[in-house]
PDB file of C-alpha atoms and ligand atoms in Angstrom:
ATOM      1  CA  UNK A   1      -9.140  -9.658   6.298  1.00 81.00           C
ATOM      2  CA  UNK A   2      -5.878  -8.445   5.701  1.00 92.00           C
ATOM      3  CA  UNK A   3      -3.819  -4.864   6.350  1.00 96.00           C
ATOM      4  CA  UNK A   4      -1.928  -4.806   3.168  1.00 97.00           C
ATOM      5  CA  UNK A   5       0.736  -1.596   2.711  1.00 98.00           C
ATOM      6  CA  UNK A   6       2.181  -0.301  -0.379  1.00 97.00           C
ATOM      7  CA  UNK A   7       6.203  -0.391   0.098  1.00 96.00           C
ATOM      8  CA  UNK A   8       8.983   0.959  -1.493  1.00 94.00           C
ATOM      9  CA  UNK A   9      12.026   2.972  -0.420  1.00 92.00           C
ATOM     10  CA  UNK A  10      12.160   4.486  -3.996  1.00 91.00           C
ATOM     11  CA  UNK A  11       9.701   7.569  -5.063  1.00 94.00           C
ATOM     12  CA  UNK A  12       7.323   7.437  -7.961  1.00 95.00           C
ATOM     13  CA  UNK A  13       7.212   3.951  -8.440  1.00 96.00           C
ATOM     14  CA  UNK A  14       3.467   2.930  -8.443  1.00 97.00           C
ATOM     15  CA  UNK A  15       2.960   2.447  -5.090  1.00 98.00           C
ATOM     16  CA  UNK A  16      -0.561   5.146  -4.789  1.00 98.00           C
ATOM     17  CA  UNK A  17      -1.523   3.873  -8.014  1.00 98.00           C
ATOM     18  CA  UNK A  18      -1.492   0.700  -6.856  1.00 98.00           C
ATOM     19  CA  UNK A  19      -3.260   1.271  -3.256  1.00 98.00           C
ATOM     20  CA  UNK A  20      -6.130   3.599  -5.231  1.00 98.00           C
ATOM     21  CA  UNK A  21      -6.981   0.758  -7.985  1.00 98.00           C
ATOM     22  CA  UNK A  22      -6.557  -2.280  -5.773  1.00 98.00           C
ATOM     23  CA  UNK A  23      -8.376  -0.721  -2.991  1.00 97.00           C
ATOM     24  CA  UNK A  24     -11.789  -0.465  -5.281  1.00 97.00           C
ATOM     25  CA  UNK A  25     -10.890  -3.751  -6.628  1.00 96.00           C
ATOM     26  CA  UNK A  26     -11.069  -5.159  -3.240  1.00 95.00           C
ATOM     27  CA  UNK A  27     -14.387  -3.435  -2.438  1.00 95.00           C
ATOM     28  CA  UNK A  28     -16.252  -4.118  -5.632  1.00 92.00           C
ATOM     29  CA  UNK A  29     -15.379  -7.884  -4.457  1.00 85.00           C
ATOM     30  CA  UNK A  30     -16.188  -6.931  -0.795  1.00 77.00           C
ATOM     31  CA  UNK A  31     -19.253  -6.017  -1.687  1.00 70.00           C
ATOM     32  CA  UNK A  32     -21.499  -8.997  -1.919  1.00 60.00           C
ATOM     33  CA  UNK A  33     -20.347  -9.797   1.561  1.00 64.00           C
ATOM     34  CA  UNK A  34     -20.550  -6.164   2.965  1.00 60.00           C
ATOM     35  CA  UNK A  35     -17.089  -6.171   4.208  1.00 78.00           C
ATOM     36  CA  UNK A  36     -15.607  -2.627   3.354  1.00 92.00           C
ATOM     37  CA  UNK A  37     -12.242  -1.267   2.707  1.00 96.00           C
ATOM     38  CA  UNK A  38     -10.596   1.387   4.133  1.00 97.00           C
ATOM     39  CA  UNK A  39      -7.651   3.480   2.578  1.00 97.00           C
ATOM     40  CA  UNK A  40      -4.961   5.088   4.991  1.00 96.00           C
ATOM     41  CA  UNK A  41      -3.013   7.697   3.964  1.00 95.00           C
ATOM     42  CA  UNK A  42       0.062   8.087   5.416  1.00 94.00           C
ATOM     43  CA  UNK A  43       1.907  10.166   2.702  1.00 93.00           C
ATOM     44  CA  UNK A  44       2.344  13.644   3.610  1.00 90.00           C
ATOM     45  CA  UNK A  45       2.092  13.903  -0.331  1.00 91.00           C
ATOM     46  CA  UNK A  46      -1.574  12.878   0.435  1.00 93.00           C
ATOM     47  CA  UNK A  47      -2.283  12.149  -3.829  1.00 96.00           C
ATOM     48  CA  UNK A  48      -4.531   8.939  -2.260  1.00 97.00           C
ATOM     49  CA  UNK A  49      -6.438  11.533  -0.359  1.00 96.00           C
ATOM     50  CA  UNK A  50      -6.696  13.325  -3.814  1.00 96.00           C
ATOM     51  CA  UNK A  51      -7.502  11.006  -6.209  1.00 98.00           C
ATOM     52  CA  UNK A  52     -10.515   9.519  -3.359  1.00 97.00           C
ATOM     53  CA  UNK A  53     -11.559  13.182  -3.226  1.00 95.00           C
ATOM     54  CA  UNK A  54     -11.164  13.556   0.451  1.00 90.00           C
ATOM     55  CA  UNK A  55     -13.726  16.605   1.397  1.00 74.00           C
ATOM     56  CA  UNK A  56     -12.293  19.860   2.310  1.00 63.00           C
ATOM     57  CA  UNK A  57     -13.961  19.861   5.413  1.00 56.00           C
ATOM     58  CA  UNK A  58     -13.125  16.628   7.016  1.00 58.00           C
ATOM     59  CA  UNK A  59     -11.546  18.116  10.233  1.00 63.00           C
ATOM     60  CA  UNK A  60      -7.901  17.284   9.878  1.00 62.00           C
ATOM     61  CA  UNK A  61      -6.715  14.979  12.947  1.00 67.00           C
ATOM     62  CA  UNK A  62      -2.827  15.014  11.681  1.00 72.00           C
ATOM     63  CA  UNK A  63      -0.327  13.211  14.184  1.00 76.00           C
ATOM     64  CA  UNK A  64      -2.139  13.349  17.461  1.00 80.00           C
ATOM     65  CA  UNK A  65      -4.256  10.318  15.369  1.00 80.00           C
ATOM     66  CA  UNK A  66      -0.936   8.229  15.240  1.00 77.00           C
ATOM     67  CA  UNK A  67      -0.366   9.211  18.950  1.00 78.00           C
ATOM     68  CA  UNK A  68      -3.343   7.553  19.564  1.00 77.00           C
ATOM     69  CA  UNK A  69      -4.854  11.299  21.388  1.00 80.00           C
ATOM     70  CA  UNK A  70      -8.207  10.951  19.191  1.00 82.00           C
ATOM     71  CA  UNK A  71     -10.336   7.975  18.400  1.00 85.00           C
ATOM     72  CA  UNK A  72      -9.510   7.057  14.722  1.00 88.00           C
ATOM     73  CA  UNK A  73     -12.781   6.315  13.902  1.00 89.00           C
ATOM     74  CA  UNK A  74     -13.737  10.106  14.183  1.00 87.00           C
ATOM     75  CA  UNK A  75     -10.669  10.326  11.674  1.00 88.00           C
ATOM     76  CA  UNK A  76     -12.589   8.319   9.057  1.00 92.00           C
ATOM     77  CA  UNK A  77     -14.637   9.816   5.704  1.00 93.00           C
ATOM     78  CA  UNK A  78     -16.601   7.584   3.498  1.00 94.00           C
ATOM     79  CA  UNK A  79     -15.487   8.109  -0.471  1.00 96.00           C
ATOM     80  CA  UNK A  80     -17.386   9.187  -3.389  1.00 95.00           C
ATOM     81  CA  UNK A  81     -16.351   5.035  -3.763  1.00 96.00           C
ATOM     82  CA  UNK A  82     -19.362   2.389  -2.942  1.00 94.00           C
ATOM     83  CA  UNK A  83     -17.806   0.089  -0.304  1.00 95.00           C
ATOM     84  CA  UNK A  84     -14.108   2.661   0.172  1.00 96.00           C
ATOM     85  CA  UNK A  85     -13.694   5.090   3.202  1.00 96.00           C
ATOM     86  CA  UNK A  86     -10.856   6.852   3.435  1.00 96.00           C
ATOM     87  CA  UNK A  87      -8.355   8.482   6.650  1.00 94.00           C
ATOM     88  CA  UNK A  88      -7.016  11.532   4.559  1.00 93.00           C
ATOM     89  CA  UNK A  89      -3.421  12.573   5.015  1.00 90.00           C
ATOM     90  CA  UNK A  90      -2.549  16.218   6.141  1.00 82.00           C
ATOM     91  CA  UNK A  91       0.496  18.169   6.046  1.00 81.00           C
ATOM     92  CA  UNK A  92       1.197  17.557   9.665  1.00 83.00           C
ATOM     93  CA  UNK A  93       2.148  13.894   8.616  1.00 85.00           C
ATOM     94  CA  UNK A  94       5.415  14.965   7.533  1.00 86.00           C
ATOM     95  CA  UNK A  95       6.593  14.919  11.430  1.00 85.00           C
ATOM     96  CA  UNK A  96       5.049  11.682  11.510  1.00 85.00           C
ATOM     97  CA  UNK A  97       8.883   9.712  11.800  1.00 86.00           C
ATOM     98  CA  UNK A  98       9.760  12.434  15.021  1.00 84.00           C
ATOM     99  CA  UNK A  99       6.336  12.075  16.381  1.00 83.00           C
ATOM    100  CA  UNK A 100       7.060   8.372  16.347  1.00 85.00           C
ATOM    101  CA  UNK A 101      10.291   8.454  17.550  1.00 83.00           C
ATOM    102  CA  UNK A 102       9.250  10.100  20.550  1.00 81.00           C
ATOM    103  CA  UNK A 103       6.488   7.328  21.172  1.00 80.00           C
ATOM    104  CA  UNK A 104       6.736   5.096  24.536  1.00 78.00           C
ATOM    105  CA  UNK A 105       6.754   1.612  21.726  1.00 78.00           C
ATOM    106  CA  UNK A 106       8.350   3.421  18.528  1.00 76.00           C
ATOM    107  CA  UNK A 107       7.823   0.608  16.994  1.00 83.00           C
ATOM    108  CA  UNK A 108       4.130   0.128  17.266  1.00 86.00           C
ATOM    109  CA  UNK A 109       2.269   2.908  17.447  1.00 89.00           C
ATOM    110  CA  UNK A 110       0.353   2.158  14.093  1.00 92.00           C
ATOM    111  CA  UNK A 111      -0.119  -0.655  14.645  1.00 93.00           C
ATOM    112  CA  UNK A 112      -2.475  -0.025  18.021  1.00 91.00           C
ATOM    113  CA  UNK A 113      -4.170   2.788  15.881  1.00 91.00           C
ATOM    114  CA  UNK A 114      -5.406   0.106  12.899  1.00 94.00           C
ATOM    115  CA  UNK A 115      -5.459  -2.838  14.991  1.00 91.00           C
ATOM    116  CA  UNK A 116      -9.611  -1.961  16.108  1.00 91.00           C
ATOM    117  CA  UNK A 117      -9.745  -1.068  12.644  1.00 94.00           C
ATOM    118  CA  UNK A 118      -9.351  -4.948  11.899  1.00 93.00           C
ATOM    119  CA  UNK A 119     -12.852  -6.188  13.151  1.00 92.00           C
ATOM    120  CA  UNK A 120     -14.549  -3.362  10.946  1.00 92.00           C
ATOM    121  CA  UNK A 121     -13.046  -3.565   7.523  1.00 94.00           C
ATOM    122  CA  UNK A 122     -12.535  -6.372   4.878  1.00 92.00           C
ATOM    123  CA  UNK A 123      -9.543  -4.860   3.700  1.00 95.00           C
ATOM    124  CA  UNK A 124      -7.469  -2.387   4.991  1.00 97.00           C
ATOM    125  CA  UNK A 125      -4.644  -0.678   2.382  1.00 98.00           C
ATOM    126  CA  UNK A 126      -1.644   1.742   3.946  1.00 98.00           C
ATOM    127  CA  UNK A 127      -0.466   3.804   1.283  1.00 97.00           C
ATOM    128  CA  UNK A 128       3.210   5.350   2.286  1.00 94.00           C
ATOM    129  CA  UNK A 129       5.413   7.956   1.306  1.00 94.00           C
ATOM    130  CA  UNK A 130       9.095   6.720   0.144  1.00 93.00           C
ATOM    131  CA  UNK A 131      11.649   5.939   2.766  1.00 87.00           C
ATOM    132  CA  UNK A 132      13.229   3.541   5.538  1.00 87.00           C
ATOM    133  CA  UNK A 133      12.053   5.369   8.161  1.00 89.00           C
ATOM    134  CA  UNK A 134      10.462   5.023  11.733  1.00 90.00           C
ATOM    135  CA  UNK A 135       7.360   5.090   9.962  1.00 92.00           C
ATOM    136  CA  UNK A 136       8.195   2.486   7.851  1.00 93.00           C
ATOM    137  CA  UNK A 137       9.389   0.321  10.788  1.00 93.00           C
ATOM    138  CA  UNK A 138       5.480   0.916  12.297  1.00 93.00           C
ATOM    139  CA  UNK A 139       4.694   0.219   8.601  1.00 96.00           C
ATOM    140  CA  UNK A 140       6.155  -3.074   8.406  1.00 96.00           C
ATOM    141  CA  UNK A 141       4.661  -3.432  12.269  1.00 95.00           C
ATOM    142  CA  UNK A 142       1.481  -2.962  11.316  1.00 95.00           C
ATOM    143  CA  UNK A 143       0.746  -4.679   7.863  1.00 97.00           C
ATOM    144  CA  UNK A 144       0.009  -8.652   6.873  1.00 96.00           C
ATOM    145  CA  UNK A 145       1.642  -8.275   3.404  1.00 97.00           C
ATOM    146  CA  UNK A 146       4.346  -5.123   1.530  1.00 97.00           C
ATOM    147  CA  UNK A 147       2.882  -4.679  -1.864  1.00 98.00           C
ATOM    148  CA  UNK A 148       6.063  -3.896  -3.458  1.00 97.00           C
ATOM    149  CA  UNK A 149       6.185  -2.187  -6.871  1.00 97.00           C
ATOM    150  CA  UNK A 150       9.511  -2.399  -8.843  1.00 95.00           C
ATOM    151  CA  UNK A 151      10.437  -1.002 -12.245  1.00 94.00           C
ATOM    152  CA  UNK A 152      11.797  -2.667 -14.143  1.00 92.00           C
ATOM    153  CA  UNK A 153      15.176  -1.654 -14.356  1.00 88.00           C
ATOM    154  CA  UNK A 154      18.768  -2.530 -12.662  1.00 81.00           C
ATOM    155  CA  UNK A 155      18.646  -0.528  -9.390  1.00 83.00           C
ATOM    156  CA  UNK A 156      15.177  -1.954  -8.823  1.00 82.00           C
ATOM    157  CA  UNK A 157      16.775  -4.869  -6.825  1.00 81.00           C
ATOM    158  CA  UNK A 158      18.690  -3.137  -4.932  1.00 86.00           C
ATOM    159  CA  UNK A 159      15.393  -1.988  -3.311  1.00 87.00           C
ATOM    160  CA  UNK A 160      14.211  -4.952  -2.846  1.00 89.00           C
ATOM    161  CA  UNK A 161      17.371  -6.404  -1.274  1.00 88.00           C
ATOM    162  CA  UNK A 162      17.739  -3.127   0.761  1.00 90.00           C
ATOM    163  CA  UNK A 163      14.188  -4.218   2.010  1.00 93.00           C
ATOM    164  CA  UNK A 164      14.692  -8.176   2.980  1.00 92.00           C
ATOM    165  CA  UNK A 165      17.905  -6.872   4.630  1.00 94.00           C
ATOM    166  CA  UNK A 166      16.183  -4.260   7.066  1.00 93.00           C
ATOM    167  CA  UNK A 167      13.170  -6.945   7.619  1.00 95.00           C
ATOM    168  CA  UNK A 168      15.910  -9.658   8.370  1.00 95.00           C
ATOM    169  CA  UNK A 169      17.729  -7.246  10.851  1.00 94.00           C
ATOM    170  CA  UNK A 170      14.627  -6.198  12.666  1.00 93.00           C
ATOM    171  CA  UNK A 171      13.710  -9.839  12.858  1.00 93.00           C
ATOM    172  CA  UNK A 172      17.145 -11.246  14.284  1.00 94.00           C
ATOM    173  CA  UNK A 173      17.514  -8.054  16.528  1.00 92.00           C
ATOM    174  CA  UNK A 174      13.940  -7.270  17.547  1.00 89.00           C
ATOM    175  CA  UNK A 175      12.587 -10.291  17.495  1.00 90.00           C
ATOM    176  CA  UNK A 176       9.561  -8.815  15.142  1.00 90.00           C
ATOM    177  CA  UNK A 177       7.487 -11.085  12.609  1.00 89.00           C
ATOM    178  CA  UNK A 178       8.342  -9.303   9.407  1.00 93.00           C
ATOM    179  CA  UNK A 179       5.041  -9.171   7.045  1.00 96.00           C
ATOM    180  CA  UNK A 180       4.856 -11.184   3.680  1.00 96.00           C
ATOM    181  CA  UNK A 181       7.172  -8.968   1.011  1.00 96.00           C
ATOM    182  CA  UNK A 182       4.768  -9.179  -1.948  1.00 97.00           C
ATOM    183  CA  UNK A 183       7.062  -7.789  -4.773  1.00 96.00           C
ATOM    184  CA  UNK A 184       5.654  -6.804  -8.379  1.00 97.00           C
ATOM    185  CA  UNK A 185       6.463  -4.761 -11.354  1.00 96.00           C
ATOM    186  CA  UNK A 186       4.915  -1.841 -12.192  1.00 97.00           C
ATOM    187  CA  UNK A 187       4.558   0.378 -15.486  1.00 97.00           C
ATOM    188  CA  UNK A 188       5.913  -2.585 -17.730  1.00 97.00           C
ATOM    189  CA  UNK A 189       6.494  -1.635 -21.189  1.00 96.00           C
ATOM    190  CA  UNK A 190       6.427  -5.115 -22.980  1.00 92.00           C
ATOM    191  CA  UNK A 191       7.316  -3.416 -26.288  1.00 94.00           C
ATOM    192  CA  UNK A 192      10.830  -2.667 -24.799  1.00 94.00           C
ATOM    193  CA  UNK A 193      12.950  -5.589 -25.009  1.00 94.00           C
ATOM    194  CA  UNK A 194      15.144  -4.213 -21.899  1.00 91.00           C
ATOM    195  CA  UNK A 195      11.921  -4.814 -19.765  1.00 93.00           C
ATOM    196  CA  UNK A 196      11.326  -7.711 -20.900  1.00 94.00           C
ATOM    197  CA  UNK A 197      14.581  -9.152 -20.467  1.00 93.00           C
ATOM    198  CA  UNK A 198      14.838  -7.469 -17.529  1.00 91.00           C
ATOM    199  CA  UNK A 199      11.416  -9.111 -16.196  1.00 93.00           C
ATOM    200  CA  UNK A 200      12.791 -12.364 -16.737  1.00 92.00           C
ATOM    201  CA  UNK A 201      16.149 -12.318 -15.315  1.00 89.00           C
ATOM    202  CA  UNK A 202      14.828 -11.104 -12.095  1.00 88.00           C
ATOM    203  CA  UNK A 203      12.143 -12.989 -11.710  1.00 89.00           C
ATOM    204  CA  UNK A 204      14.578 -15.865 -12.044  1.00 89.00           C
ATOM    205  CA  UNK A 205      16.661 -14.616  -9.521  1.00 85.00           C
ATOM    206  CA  UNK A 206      13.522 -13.627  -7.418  1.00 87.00           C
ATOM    207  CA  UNK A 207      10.963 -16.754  -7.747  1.00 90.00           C
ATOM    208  CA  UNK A 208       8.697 -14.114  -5.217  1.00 92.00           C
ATOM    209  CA  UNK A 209       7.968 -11.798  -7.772  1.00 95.00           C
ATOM    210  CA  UNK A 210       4.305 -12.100  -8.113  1.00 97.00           C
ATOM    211  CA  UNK A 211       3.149 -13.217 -11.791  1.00 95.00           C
ATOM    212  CA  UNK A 212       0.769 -10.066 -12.284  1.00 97.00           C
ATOM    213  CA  UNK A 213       2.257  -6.952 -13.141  1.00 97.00           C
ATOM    214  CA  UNK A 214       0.867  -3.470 -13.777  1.00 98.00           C
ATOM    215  CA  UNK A 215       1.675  -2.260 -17.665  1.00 98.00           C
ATOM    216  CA  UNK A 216       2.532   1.453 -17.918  1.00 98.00           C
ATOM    217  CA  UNK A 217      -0.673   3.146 -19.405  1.00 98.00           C
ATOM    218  CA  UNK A 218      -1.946   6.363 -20.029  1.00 98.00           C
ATOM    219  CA  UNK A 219      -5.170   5.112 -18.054  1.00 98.00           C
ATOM    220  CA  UNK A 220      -3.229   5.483 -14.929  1.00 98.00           C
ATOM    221  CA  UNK A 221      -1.484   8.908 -15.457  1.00 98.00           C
ATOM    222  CA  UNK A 222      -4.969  10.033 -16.302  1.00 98.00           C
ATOM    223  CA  UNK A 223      -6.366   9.290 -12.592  1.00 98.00           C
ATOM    224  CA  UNK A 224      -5.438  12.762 -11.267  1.00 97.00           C
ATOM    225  CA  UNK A 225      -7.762  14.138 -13.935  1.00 97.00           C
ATOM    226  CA  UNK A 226     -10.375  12.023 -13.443  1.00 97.00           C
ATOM    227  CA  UNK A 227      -9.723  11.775  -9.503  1.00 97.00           C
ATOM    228  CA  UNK A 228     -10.254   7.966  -9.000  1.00 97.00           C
ATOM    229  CA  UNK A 229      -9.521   4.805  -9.888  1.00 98.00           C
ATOM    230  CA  UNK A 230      -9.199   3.733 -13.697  1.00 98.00           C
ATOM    231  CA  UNK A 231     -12.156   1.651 -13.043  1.00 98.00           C
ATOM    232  CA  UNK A 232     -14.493   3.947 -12.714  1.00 97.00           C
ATOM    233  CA  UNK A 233     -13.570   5.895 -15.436  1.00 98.00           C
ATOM    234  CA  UNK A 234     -11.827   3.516 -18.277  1.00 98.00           C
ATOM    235  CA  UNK A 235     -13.185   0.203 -17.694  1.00 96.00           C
ATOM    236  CA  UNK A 236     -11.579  -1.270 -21.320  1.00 96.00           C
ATOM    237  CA  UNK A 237      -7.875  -0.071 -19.853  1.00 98.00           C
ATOM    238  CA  UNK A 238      -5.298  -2.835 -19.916  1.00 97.00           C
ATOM    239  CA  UNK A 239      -4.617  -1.473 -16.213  1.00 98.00           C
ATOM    240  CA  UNK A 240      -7.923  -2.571 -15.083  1.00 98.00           C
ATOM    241  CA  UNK A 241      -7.418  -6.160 -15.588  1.00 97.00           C
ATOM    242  CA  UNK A 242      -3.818  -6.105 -14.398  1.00 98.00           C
ATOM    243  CA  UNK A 243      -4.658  -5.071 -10.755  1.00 98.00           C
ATOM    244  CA  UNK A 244      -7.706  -7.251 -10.941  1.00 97.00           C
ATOM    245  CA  UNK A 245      -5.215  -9.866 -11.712  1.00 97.00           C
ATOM    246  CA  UNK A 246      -2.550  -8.677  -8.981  1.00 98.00           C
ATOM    247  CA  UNK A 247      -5.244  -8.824  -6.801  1.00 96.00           C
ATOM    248  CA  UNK A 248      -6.158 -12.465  -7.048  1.00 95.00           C
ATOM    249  CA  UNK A 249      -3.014 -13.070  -6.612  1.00 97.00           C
ATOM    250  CA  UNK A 250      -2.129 -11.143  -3.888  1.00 96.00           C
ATOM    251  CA  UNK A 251      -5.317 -12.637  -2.246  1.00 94.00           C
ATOM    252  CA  UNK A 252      -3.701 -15.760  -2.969  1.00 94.00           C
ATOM    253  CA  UNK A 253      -0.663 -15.469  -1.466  1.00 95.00           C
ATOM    254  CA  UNK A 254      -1.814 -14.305   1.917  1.00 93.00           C
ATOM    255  CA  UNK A 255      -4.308 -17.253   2.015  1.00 91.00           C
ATOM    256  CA  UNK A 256      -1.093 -19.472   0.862  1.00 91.00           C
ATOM    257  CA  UNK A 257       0.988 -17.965   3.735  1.00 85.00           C
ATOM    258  CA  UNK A 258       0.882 -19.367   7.467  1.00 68.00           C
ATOM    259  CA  UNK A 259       2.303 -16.881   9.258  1.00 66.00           C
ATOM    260  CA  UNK A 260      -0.103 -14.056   7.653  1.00 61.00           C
ATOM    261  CA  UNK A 261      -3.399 -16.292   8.256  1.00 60.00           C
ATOM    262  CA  UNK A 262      -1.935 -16.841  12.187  1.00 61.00           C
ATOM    263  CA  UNK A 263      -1.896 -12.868  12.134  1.00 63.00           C
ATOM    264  CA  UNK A 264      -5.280 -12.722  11.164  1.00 60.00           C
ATOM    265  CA  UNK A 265      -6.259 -15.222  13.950  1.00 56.00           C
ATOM    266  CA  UNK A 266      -4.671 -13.452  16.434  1.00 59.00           C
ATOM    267  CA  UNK A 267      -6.079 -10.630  15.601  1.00 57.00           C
ATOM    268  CA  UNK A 268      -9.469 -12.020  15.700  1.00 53.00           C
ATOM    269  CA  UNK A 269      -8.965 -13.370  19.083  1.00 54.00           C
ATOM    270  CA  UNK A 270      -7.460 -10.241  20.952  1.00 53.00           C
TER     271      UNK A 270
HETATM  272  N1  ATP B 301       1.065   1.826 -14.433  1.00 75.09           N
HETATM  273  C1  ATP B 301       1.324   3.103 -14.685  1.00 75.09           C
HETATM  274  N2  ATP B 301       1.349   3.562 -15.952  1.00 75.09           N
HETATM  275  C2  ATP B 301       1.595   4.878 -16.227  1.00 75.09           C
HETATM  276  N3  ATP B 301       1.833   5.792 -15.296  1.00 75.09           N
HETATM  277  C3  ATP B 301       1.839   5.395 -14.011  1.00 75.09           C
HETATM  278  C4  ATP B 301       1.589   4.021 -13.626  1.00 75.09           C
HETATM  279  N4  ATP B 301       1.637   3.936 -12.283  1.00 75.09           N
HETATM  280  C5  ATP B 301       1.912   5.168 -11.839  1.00 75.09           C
HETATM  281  N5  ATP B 301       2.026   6.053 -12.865  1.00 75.09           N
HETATM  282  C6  ATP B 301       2.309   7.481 -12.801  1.00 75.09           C
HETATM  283  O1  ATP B 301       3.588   7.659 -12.214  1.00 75.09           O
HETATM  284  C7  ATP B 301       3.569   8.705 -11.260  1.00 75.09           C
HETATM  285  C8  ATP B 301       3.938   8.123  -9.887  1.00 75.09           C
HETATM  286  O2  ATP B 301       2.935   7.176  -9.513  1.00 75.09           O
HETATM  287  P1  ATP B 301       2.503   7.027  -7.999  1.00 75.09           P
HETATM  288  O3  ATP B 301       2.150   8.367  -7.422  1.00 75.09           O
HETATM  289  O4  ATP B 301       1.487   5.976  -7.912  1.00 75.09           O
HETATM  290  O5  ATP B 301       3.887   6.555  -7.402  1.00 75.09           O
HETATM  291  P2  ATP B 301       4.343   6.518  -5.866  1.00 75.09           P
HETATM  292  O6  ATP B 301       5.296   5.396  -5.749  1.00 75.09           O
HETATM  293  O7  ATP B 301       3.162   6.517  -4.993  1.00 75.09           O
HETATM  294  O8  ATP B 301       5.094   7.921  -5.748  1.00 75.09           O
HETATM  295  P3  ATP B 301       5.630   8.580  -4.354  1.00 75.09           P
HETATM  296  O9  ATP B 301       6.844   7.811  -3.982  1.00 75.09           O
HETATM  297  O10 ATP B 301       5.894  10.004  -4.730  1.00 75.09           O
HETATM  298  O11 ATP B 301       4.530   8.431  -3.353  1.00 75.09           O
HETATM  299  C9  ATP B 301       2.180   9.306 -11.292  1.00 75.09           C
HETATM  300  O12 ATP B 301       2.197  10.418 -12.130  1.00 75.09           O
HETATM  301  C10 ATP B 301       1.317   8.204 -11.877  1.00 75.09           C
HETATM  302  O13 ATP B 301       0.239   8.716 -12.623  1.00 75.09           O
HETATM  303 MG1   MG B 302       2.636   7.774  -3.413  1.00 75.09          MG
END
């Protein structure tokens, strides 16, 4: 089992796209061994609330959740989605970083709230809103792996690097096991030569960029119409087999990686 978040300080990048498809990836694998996946949504934005058709009535538990004032189990809707419940986002999440801030372990909060979460759920994705922020810092707290989606372009790096520099600096300073940075691009266009030479320069200068990446298609822009995963509606979509790919691999890597398989076991134990 693994808490896996969607990362990136830059906006409109993939990163809901990515928790939506991979999300009912994971749980049409899950399902043969009933383990189900749950979908956080910690975006004020709350598009993965959308697009998994959170009801209207689900009685919105906003930041007193993250304060750990309600049981977050009460905070948790089953999805139109075999095998995919859901913890919708509400407005209130926008205070989320000052609600933190004011915590007794600023750091951690989330972390307690998925933490019981662990023993229930095969997979368990964080989808977050853009920023480096005290909710990413209980972001980075909480989660095994950062899926991180770059596009490809120049400043893209610079993301990245901004990333390993804040994880290396909480590390050092803090003391805090940083999770597994799982970098990837997202909405390739192979038919531009830019992104293709782009693509291979930095994975060259980035040998952790995973293999799989997500091509830009119009399968994906057309998952707020549909409201769900390209799966379920366009199973012939090049996008399909691209997260089903970045999820093997991402499934990989955590298996591959020591320190996110002694999370897991510590986990299991407490
Ligand atoms: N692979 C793709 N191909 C084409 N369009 C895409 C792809 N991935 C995402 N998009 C589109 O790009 C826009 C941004 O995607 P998405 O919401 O997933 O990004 P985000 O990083 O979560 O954004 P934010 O930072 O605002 O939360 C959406 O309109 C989405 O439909
Ligand atoms: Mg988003």
């Amino acid at each position: 089992m693994a808490v896996l978040a969607t990362y990136n300080v830059k906006g409109g990048v993939g990163k809901t796209a990515t928790v939506v498809n991979l999300a009912h990836r994971a749980a049409v694998a899950g399902r043969g061994d009933g383990g189900r996946t749950l979908v956080f949504d910690l975006d004020p934005q709350g598009a993965a609330s959308y697009y998994f058709r959170a009801p209207p009535k689900v009685r919105r538990r906003g930041t007193s959740l993250v304060r750990g004032k309600v049981d977050v189990l009460e905070a948790i809707t089953p999805t139109d989605f075999p095998g995919i419940d859901l913890i919708p986002s509400d407005f209130s999440f926008r205070n989320l970083d000052v609600v933190l801030d004011g915590a007794k372990d600023p750091g951690r909060s989330l972390a307690r709230v998925v933490q019981p979460l662990t023993k229930r759920y095969g997979h368990i994705f964080l989808d977050c809103p853009p920023s480096i922020s005290r909710l990413s810092e209980n972001v980075f707290g909480a989660a095994d792996a950062l899926l991180v989606p770059i596009i490809p372009t120049t400043l893209s790096l610079r993301a990245l690097d901004q990333l390993d520099t804040f994880l290396s600096r909480r590390a050092a300073e803090k003391g805090l096991r940083s999770p597994l940075v799982l970098p990837f691009f997202s909405m390739v266009d192979r038919r531009k030569r830019l992104h293709r030479e782009l693509i291979e320069d930095l994975c060259r200068a980035h040998p952790d960029i995973l293999r799989a990446a997500v091509p830009s298609a119009t399968s994906v822009e057309r998952m707020g119409a549909h409201q769900g995963p390209v799966a379920a509606f366009d199973r012939r979509s090049p996008a399909v087999g691209a997260y089903a790919d970045l999820w093997d691999e991402v499934l990989a890597r955590l298996s591959a990686d020591s320190s996110a398989s002694a999370r897991a076991v510590s986990r299991a134990q407490a």
